[in-house]
Coordinates of C-alpha atoms in Angstrom, one line a residue:
M1 CA -136.3 40.6 -17.1
K2 CA -134.7 37.2 -17.6
G3 CA -132.5 35.9 -20.4
A4 CA -133.0 32.6 -22.2
V5 CA -130.9 30.6 -24.6
L6 CA -133.2 28.7 -27.0
C7 CA -131.8 25.2 -27.6
G8 CA -134.9 23.1 -28.1
G9 CA -134.7 22.7 -31.9
K10 CA -134.4 19.4 -33.6
S11 CA -131.2 20.4 -35.4
S12 CA -132.3 18.1 -38.2
R13 CA -130.3 20.1 -40.9
M14 CA -127.2 20.2 -38.7
G15 CA -127.4 16.5 -37.8
S16 CA -126.5 17.0 -34.1
D17 CA -127.6 19.2 -31.2
K18 CA -126.5 22.7 -32.1
G19 CA -126.3 24.0 -28.6
L20 CA -123.6 21.3 -27.8
L21 CA -121.5 22.1 -30.9
Q22 CA -118.1 23.7 -30.2
Y23 CA -117.2 27.2 -31.1
Q24 CA -113.5 27.8 -30.4
T25 CA -113.1 26.7 -26.8
T26 CA -116.8 26.6 -25.7
T27 CA -120.2 25.3 -26.8
W28 CA -122.7 27.4 -28.6
V29 CA -125.1 27.3 -25.7
Q30 CA -122.3 28.5 -23.3
L31 CA -121.4 31.2 -25.7
A32 CA -125.0 32.5 -25.8
Y33 CA -125.4 32.1 -22.1
E34 CA -122.3 34.2 -21.4
K35 CA -123.4 36.9 -23.7
L36 CA -126.8 37.2 -22.0
S37 CA -125.3 36.9 -18.5
S38 CA -122.9 39.8 -19.3
L39 CA -126.0 42.0 -19.5
G40 CA -126.7 41.5 -15.8
V41 CA -129.8 39.3 -16.2
S42 CA -130.4 35.8 -14.8
V43 CA -130.3 33.3 -17.6
C44 CA -132.0 30.0 -18.3
V45 CA -131.6 27.5 -21.1
S46 CA -134.7 26.3 -22.9
V47 CA -134.5 22.6 -24.0
Q48 CA -136.7 19.7 -24.9
G49 CA -137.1 17.0 -22.2
V50 CA -134.9 14.6 -24.2
Q51 CA -132.1 17.1 -24.2
Q52 CA -132.1 17.7 -20.5
P53 CA -129.6 15.0 -19.5
N54 CA -127.0 16.3 -21.9
Y55 CA -127.4 19.9 -20.8
E56 CA -127.2 18.9 -17.1
N57 CA -123.6 18.0 -17.9
I58 CA -123.0 21.7 -18.6
F59 CA -125.5 23.6 -16.4
D60 CA -127.2 23.0 -13.1
K61 CA -130.7 21.6 -13.5
S62 CA -132.1 24.8 -12.0
H63 CA -130.9 26.7 -15.1
L64 CA -132.8 24.5 -17.5
I65 CA -136.4 24.9 -18.5
C66 CA -137.9 22.1 -20.5
D67 CA -140.6 22.6 -23.1
N68 CA -144.0 21.9 -21.8
E69 CA -145.3 19.1 -23.9
N70 CA -148.9 19.7 -22.7
L71 CA -148.9 22.9 -24.8
Q72 CA -148.9 20.7 -27.9
L73 CA -146.7 23.2 -29.7
S74 CA -143.4 22.8 -31.4
G75 CA -140.3 24.8 -32.2
P76 CA -139.2 28.0 -30.6
L77 CA -142.9 29.0 -29.9
C78 CA -143.1 26.1 -27.5
G79 CA -139.9 27.1 -25.8
V80 CA -140.9 30.8 -25.4
L81 CA -144.4 29.9 -24.0
S82 CA -142.8 27.3 -21.7
L83 CA -140.4 30.0 -20.4
H84 CA -143.4 32.2 -19.8
Q85 CA -145.3 29.4 -17.9
A86 CA -142.2 28.9 -15.7
Y87 CA -141.9 32.6 -14.9
P88 CA -145.1 34.3 -15.8
T89 CA -144.2 37.8 -14.6
E90 CA -140.9 38.0 -16.3
D91 CA -140.1 39.6 -19.7
W92 CA -137.8 37.4 -21.7
L93 CA -134.7 38.4 -23.7
V94 CA -134.2 35.3 -25.9
L95 CA -131.3 34.3 -28.0
A96 CA -131.1 31.2 -30.2
C97 CA -128.0 29.1 -29.6
D98 CA -127.5 28.9 -33.4
L99 CA -126.7 32.6 -33.7
P100 CA -123.0 32.3 -32.5
L101 CA -121.9 35.5 -34.2
M102 CA -124.4 37.7 -32.3
Q103 CA -122.7 40.7 -30.6
Q104 CA -123.4 41.8 -27.1
T105 CA -123.9 45.4 -28.4
L106 CA -127.0 44.3 -30.3
L107 CA -128.4 42.5 -27.2
L108 CA -127.7 45.7 -25.2
Q109 CA -129.5 47.7 -27.8
L110 CA -132.5 45.5 -27.5
M111 CA -132.6 45.7 -23.8
N112 CA -132.1 49.5 -23.7
T113 CA -134.8 50.0 -26.3
F114 CA -137.3 47.8 -24.4
L115 CA -136.6 49.6 -21.1
T116 CA -136.7 53.1 -22.5
Q117 CA -139.7 52.6 -24.8
P118 CA -142.2 50.6 -22.7
G119 CA -145.6 49.5 -23.8
Y120 CA -144.6 47.1 -26.6
D121 CA -145.2 43.3 -26.4
A122 CA -141.9 42.7 -28.2
V123 CA -138.8 44.4 -29.4
L124 CA -136.9 42.7 -32.1
F125 CA -134.7 43.3 -35.1
Y126 CA -135.9 43.3 -38.7
L127 CA -133.5 42.3 -41.5
N128 CA -134.7 42.8 -45.2
D129 CA -138.2 43.5 -44.0
Q130 CA -138.3 40.1 -42.1
P131 CA -138.4 39.8 -38.3
E132 CA -135.6 38.1 -36.4
P133 CA -137.7 36.5 -33.7
L134 CA -134.9 34.5 -32.1
C135 CA -133.0 37.5 -30.8
A136 CA -135.7 39.5 -29.2
I137 CA -137.4 40.6 -26.0
Y138 CA -141.0 39.4 -25.3
A139 CA -143.0 41.1 -22.6
A140 CA -144.8 39.0 -20.1
K141 CA -148.1 40.7 -20.8
G142 CA -148.0 39.8 -24.5
L143 CA -147.0 36.2 -23.8
A144 CA -149.8 35.9 -21.2
R145 CA -152.3 36.9 -23.8
I146 CA -151.0 34.5 -26.4
L147 CA -150.9 31.6 -23.9
S148 CA -154.4 32.4 -22.7
E149 CA -155.7 32.3 -26.3
H150 CA -153.9 29.1 -27.0
L151 CA -155.3 27.4 -23.9
K152 CA -158.8 28.4 -24.9
R153 CA -158.4 27.4 -28.6
P154 CA -155.1 26.1 -30.0
L155 CA -153.2 28.6 -32.1
P156 CA -153.8 28.0 -35.9
R157 CA -150.0 28.2 -36.6
H158 CA -147.0 27.4 -34.4
S159 CA -144.4 29.7 -35.8
M160 CA -142.6 32.7 -34.2
K161 CA -143.7 34.8 -37.2
F162 CA -147.3 34.0 -36.3
L163 CA -146.6 35.0 -32.7
I164 CA -145.1 38.3 -33.8
G165 CA -148.1 39.0 -35.9
Q166 CA -150.3 38.8 -32.7
L167 CA -148.1 41.2 -30.7
S168 CA -147.5 45.0 -30.6
V169 CA -143.9 45.0 -31.9
L170 CA -141.2 47.7 -32.0
A171 CA -138.9 46.8 -34.9
L172 CA -135.3 47.8 -35.0
P173 CA -133.5 47.8 -38.3
V174 CA -130.3 45.8 -38.7
S175 CA -127.4 48.0 -39.9
P176 CA -125.4 46.6 -42.9
T177 CA -122.4 46.1 -40.6
D178 CA -124.4 43.8 -38.2
V179 CA -126.0 41.6 -40.8
K180 CA -123.5 38.8 -40.2
C181 CA -124.6 38.7 -36.5
F182 CA -127.9 37.2 -37.6
H183 CA -126.4 34.4 -39.6
N184 CA -128.4 31.3 -38.5
V185 CA -126.0 28.4 -38.7
N186 CA -127.7 25.2 -39.9
A187 CA -124.8 23.3 -41.4
H188 CA -121.2 22.5 -40.5

């Protein structure tokens, strides 16, 4: 299993690249990177090609995976499938950079659930009956199937919710005390 910080969004509502924003003494991308690294997995950072020079100021180029524009997808789905193309045998623990309040205990819960209850294409949290696809684990076998389908005939929708609808998912409820961890920050 590998970890990935998803930073390839347009950040249009924020007005600047969210991964490069400061949180206390570090950037959001570094914060997420450290949380994933603390779990003992090798971590990559998923970016768009235009972002790569800025992220090379923080990470070695070998830690960056650029969205594959040939996929003709956008958003996090492009990032996740690009990660899969780069490392097709790896399962991916992904965390969006704009979830700065995410706790390591929840990431560990995801990881332990995925490892102890094999067979699912994805393990993720559900909050108010809605999936939280940007803090999740996606199995290589499920991503391979989706990518194969997309290469034969482009996917009809390019959302993570569509992806989840195509996978065998184990849903974990978010406890009331952990709701704040899933606050997706889109404005200053």
